[in-house]
Structures are given as structure tokens and as C-alpha cells.
Amino acid sequence: MAAVRPNLGRVLPGSSILFLCDMQEKFRHVACFPQIVSVAARMLKVARLLEVPAVLTEQYPEGLGPTVPELGAEGLRPLAKTCFSMVPAVQQELDTRPQLRSVLLCGIETQACILNTTLDLLDRGLQVHVVVDACSSRSQVDRLVALARMRQSGAFLSTSEGLILQLVGDAAHPQFKEIQKIIKEPAPDSGLLGLFQGQNPLFR
């Protein structure tokens, strides 16, 4: 009997979608917010170059404000929600993409909408790639435990650059030079090193 192949979590542009979750004005107090938005903006630029679709949500925008302009999400129609998951708001988008296999997930807060979105997507049989340097929380304990929880449930934890290079696949890609300009400078420090160092038992 042939061995069952493990789920490797490969990411391809034609079967992926970028989720941008709730990066709004009233969340600027979230830890490392400018860095998180900067990394998410990188992901969006690359998605556009590689024709990866993107969806954007806003949590109760009447009270929490619009998406911050630094994200560069002009042209994306924000989907308003109150649920602590993106999935009900983006259900139609998911249903119209039968080829969809992988969701690349950025935004806030990690222990709330990111975690619940991840669980809902996994429940639908989709692979979830949490962009760890593009997700944060007010509490770094919540952030750390939510990342571990998502990993336990079967999500992949990846950095933005790791996912970008998976998507482009080859230095011979016609868009590689443009993408190289985007990732030439390392992604800004979003406080992750302190969470992962010291052989954190949550990630063994």
C-alpha cells in the first residue's frame, strides 16, 4: 500500500487567494500595527502582480472606522462584518472559486478574527497560510497562543517573504524583477523574534 503523502502546503497563484482582515483606523493601538500593515501591503502588491485575487473585510466600520490608507487597498471593495470570522462575509467569493486551494491570511486580531477565520476555512477543506509577520493582537500572549492554536489545528505558519517566493516560484518569472524590488528590504520587525526564541514550548 502506498504511503499517504503529507500535506506539504504548496502555494500556487492560480489556486490561492489573499485575505486582508480588519486593518482599520480604530485598531492602530494593536501591537506593531504599522509593521503589520506594511507587510500586508507587500502581500497585496505581490498578489496584484501575480493576479492572485484579494478580499478585504472591515469589522463594524461604523464604529471602528475604515481600512487604513497605508494598506494600499484602493480598488478593493471592503466587506463589512460583525462576525469574528471573515468567512460569512466572503462566502460568495469562496463559492465562485472552485479551483481555490490556499488562503493567505493577514490582519488582526490574531486571537479573534484570524483564529476563527482559520478554523472556518480549515473546516471547508482549504489550506490556510497564516502570514505571521502580518498578524497581531493587543496582547502578545493572545497572539502567541493563537498562532500555536492555529498550527495545532492544521494551519501553516509562514513569513511574508517565504510565501511570496513560493508564489513566484522561479527567478525567471516575468514578474520576478518587480517582486524583487518589493522584498529587497527585509520585512519590518513585527515583534515575532521574542515570541519564538528560547525554544518556546508552544511551538515544539
PDB file of N, CA and C in Angstrom, residues 6-11 102-105 118 122 126-132 147 150-159 163 166:
ATOM      1  N   PRO A   6       2.104  13.516   2.919  1.00  0.00           N
ATOM      2  CA  PRO A   6       1.733  14.587   3.840  1.00  0.00           C
ATOM      3  C   PRO A   6       1.261  15.816   3.070  1.00  0.00           C
ATOM      4  N   ASN A   7       0.470  16.625   3.725  1.00  0.00           N
ATOM      5  CA  ASN A   7       0.036  17.888   3.143  1.00  0.00           C
ATOM      6  C   ASN A   7       1.209  18.866   3.237  1.00  0.00           C
ATOM      7  N   LEU A   8       1.804  19.165   2.101  1.00  0.00           N
ATOM      8  CA  LEU A   8       3.022  19.977   2.097  1.00  0.00           C
ATOM      9  C   LEU A   8       2.737  21.472   2.145  1.00  0.00           C
ATOM     10  N   GLY A   9       1.524  21.854   1.834  1.00  0.00           N
ATOM     11  CA  GLY A   9       1.195  23.278   1.887  1.00  0.00           C
ATOM     12  C   GLY A   9       1.812  24.099   0.787  1.00  0.00           C
ATOM     13  N   ARG A  10       1.949  23.523  -0.380  1.00  0.00           N
ATOM     14  CA  ARG A  10       2.477  24.303  -1.506  1.00  0.00           C
ATOM     15  C   ARG A  10       1.470  25.379  -1.902  1.00  0.00           C
ATOM     16  N   VAL A  11       1.996  26.516  -2.350  1.00  0.00           N
ATOM     17  CA  VAL A  11       1.161  27.659  -2.703  1.00  0.00           C
ATOM     18  C   VAL A  11       1.399  28.012  -4.167  1.00  0.00           C
ATOM     19  N   SER A 102      -5.773  27.391  -1.455  1.00  0.00           N
ATOM     20  CA  SER A 102      -4.978  28.000  -0.384  1.00  0.00           C
ATOM     21  C   SER A 102      -5.447  29.416  -0.090  1.00  0.00           C
ATOM     22  N   VAL A 103      -5.544  29.739   1.196  1.00  0.00           N
ATOM     23  CA  VAL A 103      -5.866  31.095   1.634  1.00  0.00           C
ATOM     24  C   VAL A 103      -4.660  31.647   2.382  1.00  0.00           C
ATOM     25  N   LEU A 104      -4.200  32.818   1.959  1.00  0.00           N
ATOM     26  CA  LEU A 104      -3.100  33.516   2.629  1.00  0.00           C
ATOM     27  C   LEU A 104      -3.750  34.588   3.501  1.00  0.00           C
ATOM     28  N   LEU A 105      -3.513  34.515   4.798  1.00  0.00           N
ATOM     29  CA  LEU A 105      -4.309  35.295   5.756  1.00  0.00           C
ATOM     30  C   LEU A 105      -3.468  36.317   6.502  1.00  0.00           C
ATOM     31  N   THR A 118      -9.488  31.134  10.308  1.00  0.00           N
ATOM     32  CA  THR A 118      -8.673  29.950  10.029  1.00  0.00           C
ATOM     33  C   THR A 118      -9.464  28.667  10.278  1.00  0.00           C
ATOM     34  N   LEU A 122     -10.420  25.926   7.431  1.00  0.00           N
ATOM     35  CA  LEU A 122      -9.974  24.537   7.559  1.00  0.00           C
ATOM     36  C   LEU A 122     -11.167  23.593   7.535  1.00  0.00           C
ATOM     37  N   LEU A 126      -9.980  23.852   3.087  1.00  0.00           N
ATOM     38  CA  LEU A 126      -8.979  24.713   2.458  1.00  0.00           C
ATOM     39  C   LEU A 126      -7.696  24.751   3.292  1.00  0.00           C
ATOM     40  N   GLN A 127      -6.571  24.928   2.622  1.00  0.00           N
ATOM     41  CA  GLN A 127      -5.310  25.143   3.321  1.00  0.00           C
ATOM     42  C   GLN A 127      -5.235  26.610   3.737  1.00  0.00           C
ATOM     43  N   VAL A 128      -4.775  26.835   4.950  1.00  0.00           N
ATOM     44  CA  VAL A 128      -4.636  28.204   5.453  1.00  0.00           C
ATOM     45  C   VAL A 128      -3.164  28.472   5.747  1.00  0.00           C
ATOM     46  N   HIS A 129      -2.674  29.559   5.191  1.00  0.00           N
ATOM     47  CA  HIS A 129      -1.299  30.001   5.420  1.00  0.00           C
ATOM     48  C   HIS A 129      -1.374  31.334   6.162  1.00  0.00           C
ATOM     49  N   VAL A 130      -1.112  31.293   7.457  1.00  0.00           N
ATOM     50  CA  VAL A 130      -1.155  32.496   8.279  1.00  0.00           C
ATOM     51  C   VAL A 130       0.160  33.240   8.095  1.00  0.00           C
ATOM     52  N   VAL A 131       0.064  34.473   7.616  1.00  0.00           N
ATOM     53  CA  VAL A 131       1.262  35.292   7.391  1.00  0.00           C
ATOM     54  C   VAL A 131       1.643  35.888   8.746  1.00  0.00           C
ATOM     55  N   VAL A 132       2.571  35.232   9.443  1.00  0.00           N
ATOM     56  CA  VAL A 132       2.791  35.552  10.857  1.00  0.00           C
ATOM     57  C   VAL A 132       3.313  36.968  11.069  1.00  0.00           C
ATOM     58  N   LEU A 147      -1.420  31.735  17.507  1.00  0.00           N
ATOM     59  CA  LEU A 147      -0.578  31.147  16.455  1.00  0.00           C
ATOM     60  C   LEU A 147      -0.363  29.661  16.712  1.00  0.00           C
ATOM     61  N   MET A 150      -3.617  27.728  15.978  1.00  0.00           N
ATOM     62  CA  MET A 150      -3.868  27.540  14.547  1.00  0.00           C
ATOM     63  C   MET A 150      -2.970  26.459  13.969  1.00  0.00           C
ATOM     64  N   ARG A 151      -1.740  26.438  14.436  1.00  0.00           N
ATOM     65  CA  ARG A 151      -0.809  25.394  13.981  1.00  0.00           C
ATOM     66  C   ARG A 151      -1.284  24.016  14.432  1.00  0.00           C
ATOM     67  N   GLN A 152      -1.769  23.923  15.660  1.00  0.00           N
ATOM     68  CA  GLN A 152      -2.305  22.656  16.165  1.00  0.00           C
ATOM     69  C   GLN A 152      -3.482  22.174  15.322  1.00  0.00           C
ATOM     70  N   SER A 153      -4.247  23.104  14.811  1.00  0.00           N
ATOM     71  CA  SER A 153      -5.454  22.772  14.044  1.00  0.00           C
ATOM     72  C   SER A 153      -5.162  22.442  12.587  1.00  0.00           C
ATOM     73  N   GLY A 154      -3.924  22.677  12.145  1.00  0.00           N
ATOM     74  CA  GLY A 154      -3.565  22.296  10.790  1.00  0.00           C
ATOM     75  C   GLY A 154      -3.230  23.428   9.853  1.00  0.00           C
ATOM     76  N   ALA A 155      -3.190  24.671  10.352  1.00  0.00           N
ATOM     77  CA  ALA A 155      -2.785  25.796   9.516  1.00  0.00           C
ATOM     78  C   ALA A 155      -1.266  25.826   9.386  1.00  0.00           C
ATOM     79  N   PHE A 156      -0.802  26.453   8.317  1.00  0.00           N
ATOM     80  CA  PHE A 156       0.635  26.650   8.112  1.00  0.00           C
ATOM     81  C   PHE A 156       1.002  28.055   8.573  1.00  0.00           C
ATOM     82  N   LEU A 157       2.071  28.159   9.353  1.00  0.00           N
ATOM     83  CA  LEU A 157       2.603  29.456   9.761  1.00  0.00           C
ATOM     84  C   LEU A 157       3.763  29.797   8.841  1.00  0.00           C
ATOM     85  N   SER A 158       3.659  30.912   8.159  1.00  0.00           N
ATOM     86  CA  SER A 158       4.674  31.291   7.175  1.00  0.00           C
ATOM     87  C   SER A 158       4.984  32.774   7.300  1.00  0.00           C
ATOM     88  N   THR A 159       6.183  33.166   6.855  1.00  0.00           N
ATOM     89  CA  THR A 159       6.500  34.595   6.754  1.00  0.00           C
ATOM     90  C   THR A 159       6.057  35.100   5.385  1.00  0.00           C
ATOM     91  N   LEU A 163       6.208  33.070   1.642  1.00  0.00           N
ATOM     92  CA  LEU A 163       5.043  32.867   0.787  1.00  0.00           C
ATOM     93  C   LEU A 163       5.206  33.550  -0.564  1.00  0.00           C
ATOM     94  N   GLN A 166       7.375  31.423  -2.698  1.00  0.00           N
ATOM     95  CA  GLN A 166       6.629  30.253  -3.158  1.00  0.00           C
ATOM     96  C   GLN A 166       5.711  30.615  -4.317  1.00  0.00           C
TER      97      GLN A 166
END
